[in-house]
mmCIF file of C-alpha atoms in Angstrom:
data_model
loop_
_atom_site.group_PDB
_atom_site.id
_atom_site.type_symbol
_atom_site.label_atom_id
_atom_site.label_comp_id
_atom_site.label_asym_id
_atom_site.label_seq_id
_atom_site.Cartn_x
_atom_site.Cartn_y
_atom_site.Cartn_z
ATOM 1 C CA MET A 201 -12.850 17.482 4.644
ATOM 2 C CA GLY A 202 -9.140 18.236 4.851
ATOM 3 C CA LEU A 203 -9.328 17.876 8.623
ATOM 4 C CA ILE A 204 -10.297 14.244 8.117
ATOM 5 C CA ILE A 205 -8.046 13.407 5.173
ATOM 6 C CA LEU A 206 -4.792 14.914 6.448
ATOM 7 C CA PRO A 207 -4.481 12.864 9.673
ATOM 8 C CA PHE A 208 -5.603 9.788 7.758
ATOM 9 C CA LEU A 209 -2.902 10.243 5.112
ATOM 10 C CA LEU A 210 -0.276 11.208 7.689
ATOM 11 C CA GLY A 211 -1.080 8.011 9.595
ATOM 12 C CA ALA A 212 -0.532 5.985 6.434
ATOM 13 C CA LEU A 213 2.724 7.843 5.808
ATOM 14 C CA GLY A 214 3.835 7.144 9.386
ATOM 15 C CA ILE A 215 3.116 3.437 8.980
ATOM 16 C CA ALA A 216 5.031 3.418 5.677
ATOM 17 C CA VAL A 217 8.036 5.098 7.321
ATOM 18 C CA LEU A 218 7.973 2.562 10.178
ATOM 19 C CA ALA A 219 7.808 -0.227 7.596
ATOM 20 C CA MET A 220 10.778 1.253 5.721
ATOM 21 C CA MET A 221 12.837 1.448 8.918
ATOM 22 C CA GLU A 222 12.026 -2.188 9.735
ATOM 23 C CA ILE A 223 12.886 -3.240 6.175
ATOM 24 C CA LEU A 224 16.269 -1.486 6.418
ATOM 25 C CA LYS A 225 17.005 -3.408 9.635
ATOM 26 C CA LEU A 226 16.079 -6.678 7.942
ATOM 27 C CA ILE A 227 18.237 -5.857 4.904
ATOM 28 C CA LYS A 228 21.228 -5.098 7.144
ATOM 29 C CA SER A 229 20.752 -8.405 8.959
ATOM 30 C CA LYS A 230 20.514 -10.125 5.537
ATOM 31 C CA LYS A 231 17.016 -11.494 6.204
ATOM 32 C CA ILE A 232 15.756 -9.802 3.038
ATOM 33 C CA THR A 233 17.222 -10.287 -0.413
ATOM 34 C CA ILE A 234 16.342 -8.869 -3.809
ATOM 35 C CA LYS A 235 13.967 -11.818 -4.289
ATOM 36 C CA GLU A 236 11.752 -10.663 -1.417
ATOM 37 C CA ILE A 237 11.819 -7.075 -2.670
ATOM 38 C CA ILE A 238 10.684 -8.191 -6.135
ATOM 39 C CA ILE A 239 7.893 -10.331 -4.661
ATOM 40 C CA GLY A 240 6.856 -7.426 -2.394
ATOM 41 C CA PHE A 241 6.737 -5.132 -5.422
ATOM 42 C CA GLY A 242 4.588 -7.684 -7.229
ATOM 43 C CA LEU A 243 2.259 -7.806 -4.221
ATOM 44 C CA THR A 244 1.999 -4.016 -4.322
ATOM 45 C CA LEU A 245 1.093 -4.099 -8.017
ATOM 46 C CA LEU A 246 -1.457 -6.849 -7.404
ATOM 47 C CA ILE A 247 -3.204 -4.875 -4.656
ATOM 48 C CA PHE A 248 -3.144 -1.697 -6.766
ATOM 49 C CA ALA A 249 -4.618 -3.611 -9.717
ATOM 50 C CA ALA A 250 -7.439 -4.797 -7.447
ATOM 51 C CA ILE A 251 -8.182 -1.174 -6.518
ATOM 52 C CA VAL A 252 -8.221 -0.088 -10.168
ATOM 53 C CA ILE A 253 -10.500 -3.011 -11.060
ATOM 54 C CA SER A 254 -12.861 -2.022 -8.243
ATOM 55 C CA TYR A 255 -13.168 1.453 -9.779
ATOM 56 C CA LEU A 256 -13.717 -0.055 -13.229
ATOM 57 C CA ILE A 257 -16.503 -2.235 -11.859
ATOM 58 C CA GLU A 258 -18.134 0.741 -10.125
ATOM 59 C CA GLY A 259 -17.741 2.878 -13.240
ATOM 60 C CA LYS A 260 -17.310 6.045 -11.222
ATOM 61 C CA ALA A 261 -15.075 7.506 -8.553
ATOM 62 C CA TRP A 262 -15.691 10.212 -6.021
ATOM 63 C CA VAL A 263 -12.869 12.731 -6.116
ATOM 64 C CA LEU A 264 -11.823 12.060 -2.521
ATOM 65 C CA SER A 265 -12.391 8.309 -2.684
ATOM 66 C CA PRO A 266 -8.790 7.381 -3.625
ATOM 67 C CA ALA A 267 -7.511 9.354 -0.627
ATOM 68 C CA PHE A 268 -9.383 6.891 1.580
ATOM 69 C CA ARG A 269 -9.476 3.673 -0.433
ATOM 70 C CA ILE A 270 -5.797 3.466 -1.361
ATOM 71 C CA PRO A 271 -4.367 3.975 2.158
ATOM 72 C CA VAL A 272 -6.889 1.591 3.710
ATOM 73 C CA ILE A 273 -6.352 -1.209 1.211
ATOM 74 C CA MET A 274 -2.625 -0.719 0.620
ATOM 75 C CA VAL A 275 -1.371 0.401 4.046
ATOM 76 C CA TYR A 276 -3.777 0.046 6.974
ATOM 77 C CA ILE A 277 -5.176 -3.441 6.255
ATOM 78 C CA PRO A 278 -1.766 -4.924 5.293
ATOM 79 C CA PHE A 279 -0.193 -3.402 8.413
ATOM 80 C CA PHE A 280 -2.950 -4.922 10.541
ATOM 81 C CA ILE A 281 -2.300 -8.315 8.924
ATOM 82 C CA TYR A 282 1.460 -7.845 9.418
ATOM 83 C CA SER A 283 0.910 -7.050 13.102
ATOM 84 C CA LEU A 284 -1.117 -10.236 13.536
ATOM 85 C CA VAL A 285 1.227 -12.665 11.777
ATOM 86 C CA LYS A 286 4.715 -11.285 12.503
ATOM 87 C CA THR A 287 4.934 -13.121 15.829
ATOM 88 C CA SER A 288 3.654 -16.409 14.438
ATOM 89 C CA ASP A 289 5.708 -19.557 14.893
ATOM 90 C CA ASN A 290 4.832 -20.590 11.353
ATOM 91 C CA GLN A 291 7.780 -19.764 9.056
ATOM 92 C CA LYS A 292 5.548 -19.280 6.012
ATOM 93 C CA LEU A 293 3.462 -16.695 7.872
ATOM 94 C CA LYS A 294 6.612 -14.897 9.045
ATOM 95 C CA TYR A 295 7.877 -14.821 5.465
ATOM 96 C CA PHE A 296 4.502 -13.502 4.287
ATOM 97 C CA SER A 297 4.623 -10.783 6.966
ATOM 98 C CA ILE A 298 7.982 -9.624 5.593
ATOM 99 C CA LEU A 299 6.512 -9.472 2.081
ATOM 100 C CA ILE A 300 3.603 -7.407 3.420
ATOM 101 C CA LEU A 301 6.044 -5.044 5.126
ATOM 102 C CA ILE A 302 7.970 -4.628 1.871
ATOM 103 C CA SER A 303 4.700 -3.945 0.043
ATOM 104 C CA ILE A 304 3.769 -1.237 2.559
ATOM 105 C CA SER A 305 7.201 0.369 2.145
ATOM 106 C CA ILE A 306 6.982 0.352 -1.640
ATOM 107 C CA THR A 307 3.451 1.762 -1.448
ATOM 108 C CA GLY A 308 4.733 4.617 0.722
ATOM 109 C CA ILE A 309 7.530 5.441 -1.699
ATOM 110 C CA LEU A 310 5.367 5.190 -4.814
ATOM 111 C CA GLY A 311 2.514 7.061 -3.133
ATOM 112 C CA ILE A 312 4.756 10.045 -2.529
ATOM 113 C CA VAL A 313 6.505 9.998 -5.901
ATOM 114 C CA PHE A 314 3.459 9.264 -8.074
ATOM 115 C CA ASN A 315 0.754 11.060 -6.108
ATOM 116 C CA ASP A 316 -1.272 12.335 -9.079
ATOM 117 C CA VAL A 317 -0.800 9.360 -11.392
ATOM 118 C CA PHE A 318 -3.894 7.578 -10.069
ATOM 119 C CA PHE A 319 -6.160 10.455 -11.127
ATOM 120 C CA GLU A 320 -4.579 10.443 -14.580
ATOM 121 C CA LEU A 321 -5.197 6.689 -14.730
ATOM 122 C CA ILE A 322 -8.851 7.248 -13.820
ATOM 123 C CA ASN A 323 -9.132 9.769 -16.669
ATOM 124 C CA TYR A 324 -7.345 7.433 -19.087
ATOM 125 C CA LEU A 325 -9.668 4.533 -18.251
ATOM 126 C CA GLY A 326 -12.698 6.769 -18.736
ATOM 127 C CA ILE A 327 -14.011 6.336 -15.207
ATOM 128 C CA GLU A 328 -16.567 9.000 -14.331
ATOM 129 C CA LYS A 329 -15.496 11.365 -11.551
ATOM 130 C CA ASN A 330 -18.079 12.729 -9.139
ATOM 131 C CA TYR A 331 -17.445 15.883 -7.154
#
């Protein structure tokens, strides 16, 4: 299973690093302020809360499920949306794409720093783990 998970997680990490590099460019060009970073962090928390709620609704979690669900919902899908809307002529969509990029970057940072916290949260919430 590690042969499937490792490239999947490395791909998510690569996307997060690319997002961080793009965010740094936008910060240097003063297109991003602290306001956007706070909103992007809020978006990250909102998406993460949706993932936790999905596990609460299911009532159980496969041990390897977070290794797939979290990167897909918090990195791959947002990056796909970012790729679609970043070239839009609509200013609101461009602004939203920047918020998505910030969210991906924050997810990458928090995913590395707090890797095991999600499993502790699953235990705390009493969600059944299946092996």
